[in-house]
GROMACS .gro file of C-alpha atoms in nm:
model
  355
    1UNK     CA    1   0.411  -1.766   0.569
    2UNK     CA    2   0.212  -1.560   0.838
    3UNK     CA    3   0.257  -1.247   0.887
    4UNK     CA    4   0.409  -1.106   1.270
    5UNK     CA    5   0.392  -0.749   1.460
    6UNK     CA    6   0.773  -0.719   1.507
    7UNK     CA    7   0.641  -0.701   1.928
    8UNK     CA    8   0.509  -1.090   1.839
    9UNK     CA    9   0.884  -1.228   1.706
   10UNK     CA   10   0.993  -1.521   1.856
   11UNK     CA   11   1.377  -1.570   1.885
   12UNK     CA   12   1.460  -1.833   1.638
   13UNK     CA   13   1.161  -1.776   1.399
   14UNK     CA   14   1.312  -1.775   1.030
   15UNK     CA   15   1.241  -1.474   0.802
   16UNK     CA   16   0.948  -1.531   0.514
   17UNK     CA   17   1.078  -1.230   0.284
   18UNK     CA   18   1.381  -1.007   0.214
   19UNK     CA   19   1.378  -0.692   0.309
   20UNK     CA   20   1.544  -0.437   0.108
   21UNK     CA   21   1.682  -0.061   0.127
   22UNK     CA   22   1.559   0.195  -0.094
   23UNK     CA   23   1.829   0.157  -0.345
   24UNK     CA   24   1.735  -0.194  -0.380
   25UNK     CA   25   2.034  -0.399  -0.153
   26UNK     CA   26   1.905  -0.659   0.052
   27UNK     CA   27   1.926  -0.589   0.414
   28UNK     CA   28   1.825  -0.918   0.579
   29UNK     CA   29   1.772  -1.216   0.401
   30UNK     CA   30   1.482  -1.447   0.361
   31UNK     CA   31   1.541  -1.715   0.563
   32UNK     CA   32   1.739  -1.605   0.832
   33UNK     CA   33   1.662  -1.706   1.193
   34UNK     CA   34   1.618  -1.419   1.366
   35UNK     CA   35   1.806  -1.348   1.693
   36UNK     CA   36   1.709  -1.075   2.011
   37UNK     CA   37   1.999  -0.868   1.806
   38UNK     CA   38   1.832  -0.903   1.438
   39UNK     CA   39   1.495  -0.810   1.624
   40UNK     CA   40   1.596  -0.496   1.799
   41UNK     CA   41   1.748  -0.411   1.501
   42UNK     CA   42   1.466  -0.451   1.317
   43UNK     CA   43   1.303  -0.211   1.548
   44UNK     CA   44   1.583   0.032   1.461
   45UNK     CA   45   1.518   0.006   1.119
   46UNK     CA   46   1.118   0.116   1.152
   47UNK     CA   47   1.021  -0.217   1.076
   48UNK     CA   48   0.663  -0.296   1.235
   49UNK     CA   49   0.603  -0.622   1.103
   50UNK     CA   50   0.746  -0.890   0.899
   51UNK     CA   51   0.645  -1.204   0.673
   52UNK     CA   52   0.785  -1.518   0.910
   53UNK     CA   53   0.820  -1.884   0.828
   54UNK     CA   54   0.587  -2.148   0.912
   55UNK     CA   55   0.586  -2.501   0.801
   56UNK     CA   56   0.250  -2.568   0.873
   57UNK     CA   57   0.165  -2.327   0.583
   58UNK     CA   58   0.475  -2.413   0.378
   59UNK     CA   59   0.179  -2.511   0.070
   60UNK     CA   60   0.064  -2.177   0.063
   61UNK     CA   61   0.127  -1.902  -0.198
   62UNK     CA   62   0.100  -1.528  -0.118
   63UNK     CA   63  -0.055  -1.433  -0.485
   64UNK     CA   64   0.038  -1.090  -0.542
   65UNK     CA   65  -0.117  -0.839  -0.830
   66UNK     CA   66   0.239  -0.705  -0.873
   67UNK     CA   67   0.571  -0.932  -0.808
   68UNK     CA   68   0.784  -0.846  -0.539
   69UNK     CA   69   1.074  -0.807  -0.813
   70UNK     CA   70   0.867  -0.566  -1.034
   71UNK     CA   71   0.713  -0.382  -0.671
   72UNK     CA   72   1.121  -0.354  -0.552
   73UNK     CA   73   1.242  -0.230  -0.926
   74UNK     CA   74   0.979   0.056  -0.898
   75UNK     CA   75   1.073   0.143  -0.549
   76UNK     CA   76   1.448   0.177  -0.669
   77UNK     CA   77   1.344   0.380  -0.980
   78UNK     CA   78   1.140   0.654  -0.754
   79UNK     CA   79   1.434   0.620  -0.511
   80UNK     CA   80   1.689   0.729  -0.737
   81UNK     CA   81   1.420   1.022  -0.930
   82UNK     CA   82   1.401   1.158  -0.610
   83UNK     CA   83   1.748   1.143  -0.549
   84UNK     CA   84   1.809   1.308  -0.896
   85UNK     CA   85   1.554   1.608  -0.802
   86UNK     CA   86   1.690   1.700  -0.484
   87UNK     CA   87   2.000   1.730  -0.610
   88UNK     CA   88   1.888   1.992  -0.866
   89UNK     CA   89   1.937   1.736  -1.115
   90UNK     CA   90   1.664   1.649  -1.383
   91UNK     CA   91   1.515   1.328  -1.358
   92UNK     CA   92   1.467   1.022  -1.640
   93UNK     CA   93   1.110   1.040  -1.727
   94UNK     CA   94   1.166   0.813  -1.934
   95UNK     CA   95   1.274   0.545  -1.702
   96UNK     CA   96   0.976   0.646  -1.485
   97UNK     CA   97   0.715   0.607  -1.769
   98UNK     CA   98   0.844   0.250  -1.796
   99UNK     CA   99   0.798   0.192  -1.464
  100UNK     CA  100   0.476   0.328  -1.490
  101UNK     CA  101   0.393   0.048  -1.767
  102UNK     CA  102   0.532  -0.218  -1.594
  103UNK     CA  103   0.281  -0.219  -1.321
  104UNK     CA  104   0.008  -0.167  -1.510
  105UNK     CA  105   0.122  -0.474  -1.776
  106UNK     CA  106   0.182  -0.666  -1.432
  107UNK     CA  107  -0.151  -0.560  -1.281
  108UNK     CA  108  -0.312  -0.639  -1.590
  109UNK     CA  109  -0.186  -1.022  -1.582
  110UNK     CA  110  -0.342  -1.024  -1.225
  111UNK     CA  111  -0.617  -0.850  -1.238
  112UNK     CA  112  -0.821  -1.090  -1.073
  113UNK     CA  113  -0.602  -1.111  -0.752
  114UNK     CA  114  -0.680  -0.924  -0.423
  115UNK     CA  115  -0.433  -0.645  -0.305
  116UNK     CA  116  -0.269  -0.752  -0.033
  117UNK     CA  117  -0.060  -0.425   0.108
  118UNK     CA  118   0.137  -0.618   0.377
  119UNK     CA  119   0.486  -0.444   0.271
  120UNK     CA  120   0.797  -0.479   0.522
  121UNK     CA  121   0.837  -0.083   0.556
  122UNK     CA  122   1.178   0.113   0.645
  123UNK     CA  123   1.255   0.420   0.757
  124UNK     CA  124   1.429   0.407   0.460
  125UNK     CA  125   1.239   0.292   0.173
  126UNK     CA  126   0.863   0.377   0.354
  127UNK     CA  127   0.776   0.715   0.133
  128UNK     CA  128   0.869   0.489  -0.228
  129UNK     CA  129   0.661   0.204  -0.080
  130UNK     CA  130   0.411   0.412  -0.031
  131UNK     CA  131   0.410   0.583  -0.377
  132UNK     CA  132   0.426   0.247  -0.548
  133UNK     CA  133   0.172   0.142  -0.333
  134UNK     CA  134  -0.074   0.413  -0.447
  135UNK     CA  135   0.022   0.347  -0.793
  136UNK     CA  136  -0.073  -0.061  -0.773
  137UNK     CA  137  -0.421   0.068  -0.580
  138UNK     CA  138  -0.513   0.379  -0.819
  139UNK     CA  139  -0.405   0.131  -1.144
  140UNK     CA  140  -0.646  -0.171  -1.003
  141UNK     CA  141  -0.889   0.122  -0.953
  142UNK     CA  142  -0.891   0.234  -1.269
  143UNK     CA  143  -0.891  -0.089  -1.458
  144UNK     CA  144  -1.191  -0.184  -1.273
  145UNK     CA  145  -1.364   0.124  -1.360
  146UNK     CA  146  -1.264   0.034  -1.741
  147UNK     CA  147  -1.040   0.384  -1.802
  148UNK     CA  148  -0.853   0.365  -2.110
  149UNK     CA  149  -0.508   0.312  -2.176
  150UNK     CA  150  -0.346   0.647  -2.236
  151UNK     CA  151  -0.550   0.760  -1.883
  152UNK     CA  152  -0.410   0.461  -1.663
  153UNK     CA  153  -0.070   0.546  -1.791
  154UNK     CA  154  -0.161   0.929  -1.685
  155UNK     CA  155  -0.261   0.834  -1.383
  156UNK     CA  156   0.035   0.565  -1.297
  157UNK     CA  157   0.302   0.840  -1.356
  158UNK     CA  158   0.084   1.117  -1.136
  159UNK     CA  159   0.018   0.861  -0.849
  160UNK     CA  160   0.409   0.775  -0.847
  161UNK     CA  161   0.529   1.097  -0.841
  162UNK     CA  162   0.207   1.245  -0.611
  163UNK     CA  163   0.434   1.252  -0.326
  164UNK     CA  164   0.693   1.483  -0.470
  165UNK     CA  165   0.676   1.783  -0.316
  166UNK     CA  166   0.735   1.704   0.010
  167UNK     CA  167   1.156   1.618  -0.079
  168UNK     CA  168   1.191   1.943  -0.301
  169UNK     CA  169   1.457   2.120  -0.166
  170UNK     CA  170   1.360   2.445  -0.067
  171UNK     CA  171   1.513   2.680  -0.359
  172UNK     CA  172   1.358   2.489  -0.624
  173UNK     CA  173   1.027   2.499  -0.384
  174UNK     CA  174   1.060   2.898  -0.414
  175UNK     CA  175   1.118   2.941  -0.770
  176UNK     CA  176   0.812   2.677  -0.871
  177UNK     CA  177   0.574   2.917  -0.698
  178UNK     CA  178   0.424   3.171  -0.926
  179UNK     CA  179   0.298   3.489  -0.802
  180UNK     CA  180  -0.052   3.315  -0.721
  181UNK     CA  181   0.062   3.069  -0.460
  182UNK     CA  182   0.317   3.338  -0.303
  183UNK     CA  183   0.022   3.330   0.000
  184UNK     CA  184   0.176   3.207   0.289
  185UNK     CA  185  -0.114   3.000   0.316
  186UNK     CA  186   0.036   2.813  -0.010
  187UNK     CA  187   0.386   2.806   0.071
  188UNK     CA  188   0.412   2.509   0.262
  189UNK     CA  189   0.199   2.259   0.107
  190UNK     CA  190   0.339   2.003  -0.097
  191UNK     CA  191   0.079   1.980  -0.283
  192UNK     CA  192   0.131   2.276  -0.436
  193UNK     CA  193   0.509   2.200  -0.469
  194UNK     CA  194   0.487   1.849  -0.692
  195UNK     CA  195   0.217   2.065  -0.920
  196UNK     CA  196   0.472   2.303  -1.008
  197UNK     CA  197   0.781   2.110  -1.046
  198UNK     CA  198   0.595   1.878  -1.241
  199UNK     CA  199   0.394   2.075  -1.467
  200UNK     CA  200   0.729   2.206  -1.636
  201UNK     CA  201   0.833   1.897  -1.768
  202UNK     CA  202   0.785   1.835  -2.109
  203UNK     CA  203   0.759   1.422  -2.059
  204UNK     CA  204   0.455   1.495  -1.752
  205UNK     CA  205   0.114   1.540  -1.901
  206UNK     CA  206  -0.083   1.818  -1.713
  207UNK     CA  207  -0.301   1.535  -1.577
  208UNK     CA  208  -0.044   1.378  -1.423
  209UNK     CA  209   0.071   1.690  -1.270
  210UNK     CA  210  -0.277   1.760  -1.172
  211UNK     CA  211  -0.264   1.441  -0.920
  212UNK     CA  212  -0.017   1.616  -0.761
  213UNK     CA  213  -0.210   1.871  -0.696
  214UNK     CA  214  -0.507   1.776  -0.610
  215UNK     CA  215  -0.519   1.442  -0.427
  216UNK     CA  216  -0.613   1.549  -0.112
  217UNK     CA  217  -0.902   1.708  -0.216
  218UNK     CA  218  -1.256   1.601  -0.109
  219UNK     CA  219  -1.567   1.579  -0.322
  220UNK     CA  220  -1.800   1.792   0.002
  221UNK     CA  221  -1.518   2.026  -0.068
  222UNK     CA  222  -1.349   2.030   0.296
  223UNK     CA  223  -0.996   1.856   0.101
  224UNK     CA  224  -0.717   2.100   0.014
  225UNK     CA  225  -0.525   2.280  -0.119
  226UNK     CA  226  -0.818   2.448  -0.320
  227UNK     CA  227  -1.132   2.336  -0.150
  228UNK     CA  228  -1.256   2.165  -0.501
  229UNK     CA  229  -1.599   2.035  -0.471
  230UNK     CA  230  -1.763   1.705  -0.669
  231UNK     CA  231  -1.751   1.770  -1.054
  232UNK     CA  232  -1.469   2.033  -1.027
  233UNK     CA  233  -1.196   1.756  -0.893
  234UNK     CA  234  -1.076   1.547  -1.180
  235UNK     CA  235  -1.152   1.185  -1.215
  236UNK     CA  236  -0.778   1.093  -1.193
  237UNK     CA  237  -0.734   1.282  -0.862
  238UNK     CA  238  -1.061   1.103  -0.724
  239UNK     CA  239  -0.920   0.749  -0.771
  240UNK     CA  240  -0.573   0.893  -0.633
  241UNK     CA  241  -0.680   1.009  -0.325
  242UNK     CA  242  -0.901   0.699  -0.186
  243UNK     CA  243  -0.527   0.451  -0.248
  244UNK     CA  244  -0.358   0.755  -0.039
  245UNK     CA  245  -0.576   0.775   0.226
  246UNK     CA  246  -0.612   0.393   0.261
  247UNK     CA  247  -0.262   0.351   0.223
  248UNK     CA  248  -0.193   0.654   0.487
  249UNK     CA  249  -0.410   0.469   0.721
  250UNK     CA  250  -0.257   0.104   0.755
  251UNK     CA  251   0.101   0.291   0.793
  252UNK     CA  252   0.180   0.458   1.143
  253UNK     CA  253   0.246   0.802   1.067
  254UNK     CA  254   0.280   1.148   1.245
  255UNK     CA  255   0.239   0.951   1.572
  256UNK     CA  256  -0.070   0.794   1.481
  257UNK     CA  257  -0.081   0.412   1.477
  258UNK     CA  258  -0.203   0.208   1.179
  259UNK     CA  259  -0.500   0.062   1.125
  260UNK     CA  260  -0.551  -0.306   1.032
  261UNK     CA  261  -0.645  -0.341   0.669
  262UNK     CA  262  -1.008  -0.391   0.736
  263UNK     CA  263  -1.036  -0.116   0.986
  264UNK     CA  264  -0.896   0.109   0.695
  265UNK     CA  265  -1.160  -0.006   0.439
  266UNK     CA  266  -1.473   0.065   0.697
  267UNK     CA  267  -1.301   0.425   0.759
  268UNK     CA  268  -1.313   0.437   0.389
  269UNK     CA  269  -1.628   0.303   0.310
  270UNK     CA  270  -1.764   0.543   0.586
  271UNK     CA  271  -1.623   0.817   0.344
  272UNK     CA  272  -1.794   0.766   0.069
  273UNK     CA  273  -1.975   1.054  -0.089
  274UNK     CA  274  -1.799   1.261   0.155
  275UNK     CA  275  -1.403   1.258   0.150
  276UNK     CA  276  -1.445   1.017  -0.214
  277UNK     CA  277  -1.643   0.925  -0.504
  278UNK     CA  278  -1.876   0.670  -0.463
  279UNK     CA  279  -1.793   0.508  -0.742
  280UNK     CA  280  -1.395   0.466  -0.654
  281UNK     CA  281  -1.487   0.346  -0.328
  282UNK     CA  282  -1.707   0.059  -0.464
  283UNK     CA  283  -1.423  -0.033  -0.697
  284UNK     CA  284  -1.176   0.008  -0.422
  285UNK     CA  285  -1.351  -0.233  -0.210
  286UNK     CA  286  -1.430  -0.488  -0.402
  287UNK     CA  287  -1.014  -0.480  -0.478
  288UNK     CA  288  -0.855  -0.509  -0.128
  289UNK     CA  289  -0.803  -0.815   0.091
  290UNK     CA  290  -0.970  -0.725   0.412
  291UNK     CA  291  -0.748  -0.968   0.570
  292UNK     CA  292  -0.413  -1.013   0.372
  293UNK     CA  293  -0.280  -1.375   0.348
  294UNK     CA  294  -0.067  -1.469   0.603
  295UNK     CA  295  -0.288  -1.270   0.881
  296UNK     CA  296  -0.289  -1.422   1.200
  297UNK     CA  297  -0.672  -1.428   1.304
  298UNK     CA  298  -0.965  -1.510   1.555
  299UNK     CA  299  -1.272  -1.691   1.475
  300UNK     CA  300  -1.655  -1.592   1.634
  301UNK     CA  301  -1.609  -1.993   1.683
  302UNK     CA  302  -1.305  -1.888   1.900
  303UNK     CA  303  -1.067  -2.111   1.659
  304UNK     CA  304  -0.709  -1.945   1.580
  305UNK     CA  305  -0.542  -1.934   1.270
  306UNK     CA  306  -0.420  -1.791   0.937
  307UNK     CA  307  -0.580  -1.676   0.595
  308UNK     CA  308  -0.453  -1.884   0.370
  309UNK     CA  309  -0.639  -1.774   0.041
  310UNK     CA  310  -0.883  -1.490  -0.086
  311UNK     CA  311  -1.202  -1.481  -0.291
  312UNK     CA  312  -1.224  -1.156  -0.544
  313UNK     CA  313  -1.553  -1.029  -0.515
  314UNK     CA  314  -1.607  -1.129  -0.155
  315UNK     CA  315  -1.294  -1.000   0.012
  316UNK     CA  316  -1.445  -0.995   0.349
  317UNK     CA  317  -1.484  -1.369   0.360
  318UNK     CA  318  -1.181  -1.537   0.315
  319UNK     CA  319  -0.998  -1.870   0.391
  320UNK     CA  320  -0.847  -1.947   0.716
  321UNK     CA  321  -0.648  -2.236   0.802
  322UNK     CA  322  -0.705  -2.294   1.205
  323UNK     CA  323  -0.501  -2.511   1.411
  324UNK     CA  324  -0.629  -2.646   1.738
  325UNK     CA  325  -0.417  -2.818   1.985
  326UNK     CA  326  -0.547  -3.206   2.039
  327UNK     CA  327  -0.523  -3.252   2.425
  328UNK     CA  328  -0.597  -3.620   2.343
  329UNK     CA  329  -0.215  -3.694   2.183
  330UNK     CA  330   0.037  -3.815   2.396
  331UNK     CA  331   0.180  -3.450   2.556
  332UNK     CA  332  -0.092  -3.228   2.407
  333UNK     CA  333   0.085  -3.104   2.154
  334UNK     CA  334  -0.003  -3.174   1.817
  335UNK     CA  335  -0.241  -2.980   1.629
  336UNK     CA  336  -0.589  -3.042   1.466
  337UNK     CA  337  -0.550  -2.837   1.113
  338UNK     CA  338  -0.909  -2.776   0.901
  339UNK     CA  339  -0.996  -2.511   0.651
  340UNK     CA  340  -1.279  -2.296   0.703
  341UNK     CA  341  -1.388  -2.116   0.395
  342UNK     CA  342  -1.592  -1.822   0.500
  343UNK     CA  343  -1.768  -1.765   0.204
  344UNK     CA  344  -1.946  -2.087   0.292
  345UNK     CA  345  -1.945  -2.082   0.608
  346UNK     CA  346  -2.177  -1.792   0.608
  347UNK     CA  347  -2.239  -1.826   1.023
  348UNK     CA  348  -1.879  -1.797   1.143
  349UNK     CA  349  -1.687  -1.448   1.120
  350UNK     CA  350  -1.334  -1.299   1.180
  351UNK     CA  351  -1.337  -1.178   1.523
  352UNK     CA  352  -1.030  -0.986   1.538
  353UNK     CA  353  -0.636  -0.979   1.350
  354UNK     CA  354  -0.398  -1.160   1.638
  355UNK     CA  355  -0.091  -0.914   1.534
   0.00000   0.00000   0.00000
């Protein structure tokens, strides 16, 4: 599979992967060819890019730390929490906490695999993607940085549920302020918001709660909503806010576009000791695929083609697969296919994503 900017499509190309709605129903199958009407549809839909079909990669496997079944089941889970909340109903922690240990069990198994965040987002399911997605980042994080068990599960349910406060509905946004945060300064910051709802929960531990809180928070103190400075920001938070920034900055939001994956991890590295914990970052880094499999790329030796496998520990050098049309065949046509594996090739370099 390779994957496409929605503006690269061409009419006939076949789908790679399903996409799916919040609630978990498939809205376009994998497979399908798409037509101009599935496309602008598609666009409709907020979909930026998708997974498409190629046989000359039809032997490789897009390892993922987390399954897309077990990624989809948690997206469903938050989907319907949410649901629950903003209807003034009370939520199954329960059900939550088992999501919770299902990704880390799952992460666990894979531990050695490369994170390749290359979801199909919706308009629909894009803020549960982007919980789970913190979740898979903050759990690799924290496995890496050799946490125990009881704090990874802490910090699974707090990085799910970090998010919260921005679907509150508004009365039960007024009556988890106390008398501290009645500041108008306080009163719209979600932040604030999740921290409240979720610290009266019998299920939440205060950590987890405290995520909420206090992942956007930097360690030169310039992060809100408290202004906490190095020591003073918990652990948990630190790890939390380096997967939500990175995975804030490969998803177009607020009018600003996305940033290819390894533009995200320089911004991020560029952080360091600044916005984030040194530490985190070094884990973080050495835990994302720079260039997802399936990207569509540009070799220094001005070859084309697609990463077709990673290397943990170097995840700036990958595998690409280039194809280079043979003028010498009878119409021109066919391709020469090679492998270059950039972690030997130490002289040739990724030039630039072809999205």
């Amino acid at each position: 599979m390779k994957y496409t900017s929605i503006d690269r499509i061409q009419q006939g190309e076949k789908l790679g992967k399903h996409i799916f709605a919040s609630d978990g129903r498939v809205l376009l199958n994998d497979g399908v060819p798409l037509t101009v009407a599935l496309i602008s549809k598609l666009r409709r839909m907020g979909v930026n890019a998708v997974y498409l079909k190629d046989d000359r990669l039809s032997d490789v496997t897009l390892e993922e730390v987390v399954s897309d079944k077990t990624k989809n089941e948690a997206i469903v889970t938050l989907s319907q929490s949410f649901q629950f909340i903003q209807s003034g109903k009370d939520f199954d922690t329960q059900e939550v906490g088992n999501t919770a240990r299902k990704l880390i069990d799952e992460i666990l198994q894979n531990k050695d695999v490369l994170v390749n965040l290359t979801d199909i987002r919706t308009n629909d399911n894009e803020l549960f993607v982007h919980s789970v997605n913190v979740c898979i980042i903050s759990i690799i994080v924290a496995i890496q940085l050799g946490l125990d068990p009881k704090r990874i599960q802490e910090l699974a349910i707090g990085a799910l549920m970090h998010d919260l406060g921005k679907v509150l509905p508004e009365q039960q946004e007024a009556e988890g302020l106390n008398s501290k945060l009645e500041d108008e300064e306080f009163q719209g910051d979600h932040t604030w918001k999740g921290f409240n709802y979720l610290r009266k929960i019998k299920d939440i531990s205060t950590l987890s709660a405290h995520v909420a809180l206090t992942h956007h928070e930097h360690v030169d103190g310039t992060g809100f909503p408290r202004k906490l400075k190095g020591e003073d920001i918990h652990f948990l938070s630190k790890i939390v806010a380096v997967a939500n920034h990175y995975d804030n900055l490969i998803t177009a939001t607020n009018g600003s576009a996305a940033l290819l994956p390894h533009e995200a991890c320089e911004r991020i590295m560029g952080l360091s000791n600044i916005y984030f914990d040194h530490n985190v970052v070094w884990k973080f880094l050495r835990s994302i695929a720079f260039y997802p499999t399936g990207s569509q790329v540009k070799l220094t030796t001005g070859e084309t083609g697609v990463v077709v496998a990673q290397h943990r520990g170097l995840p700036q050098r990958p595998i690409v697969r280039t194809f280079t049309i043979d003028h010498h065949t009878y119409g021109g046509d066919d391709f020469e296919v090679k492998e270059v594996d950039l972690a030997k090739e130490t002289t040739i370099f990724i030039e630039s994503i072809l999205m």
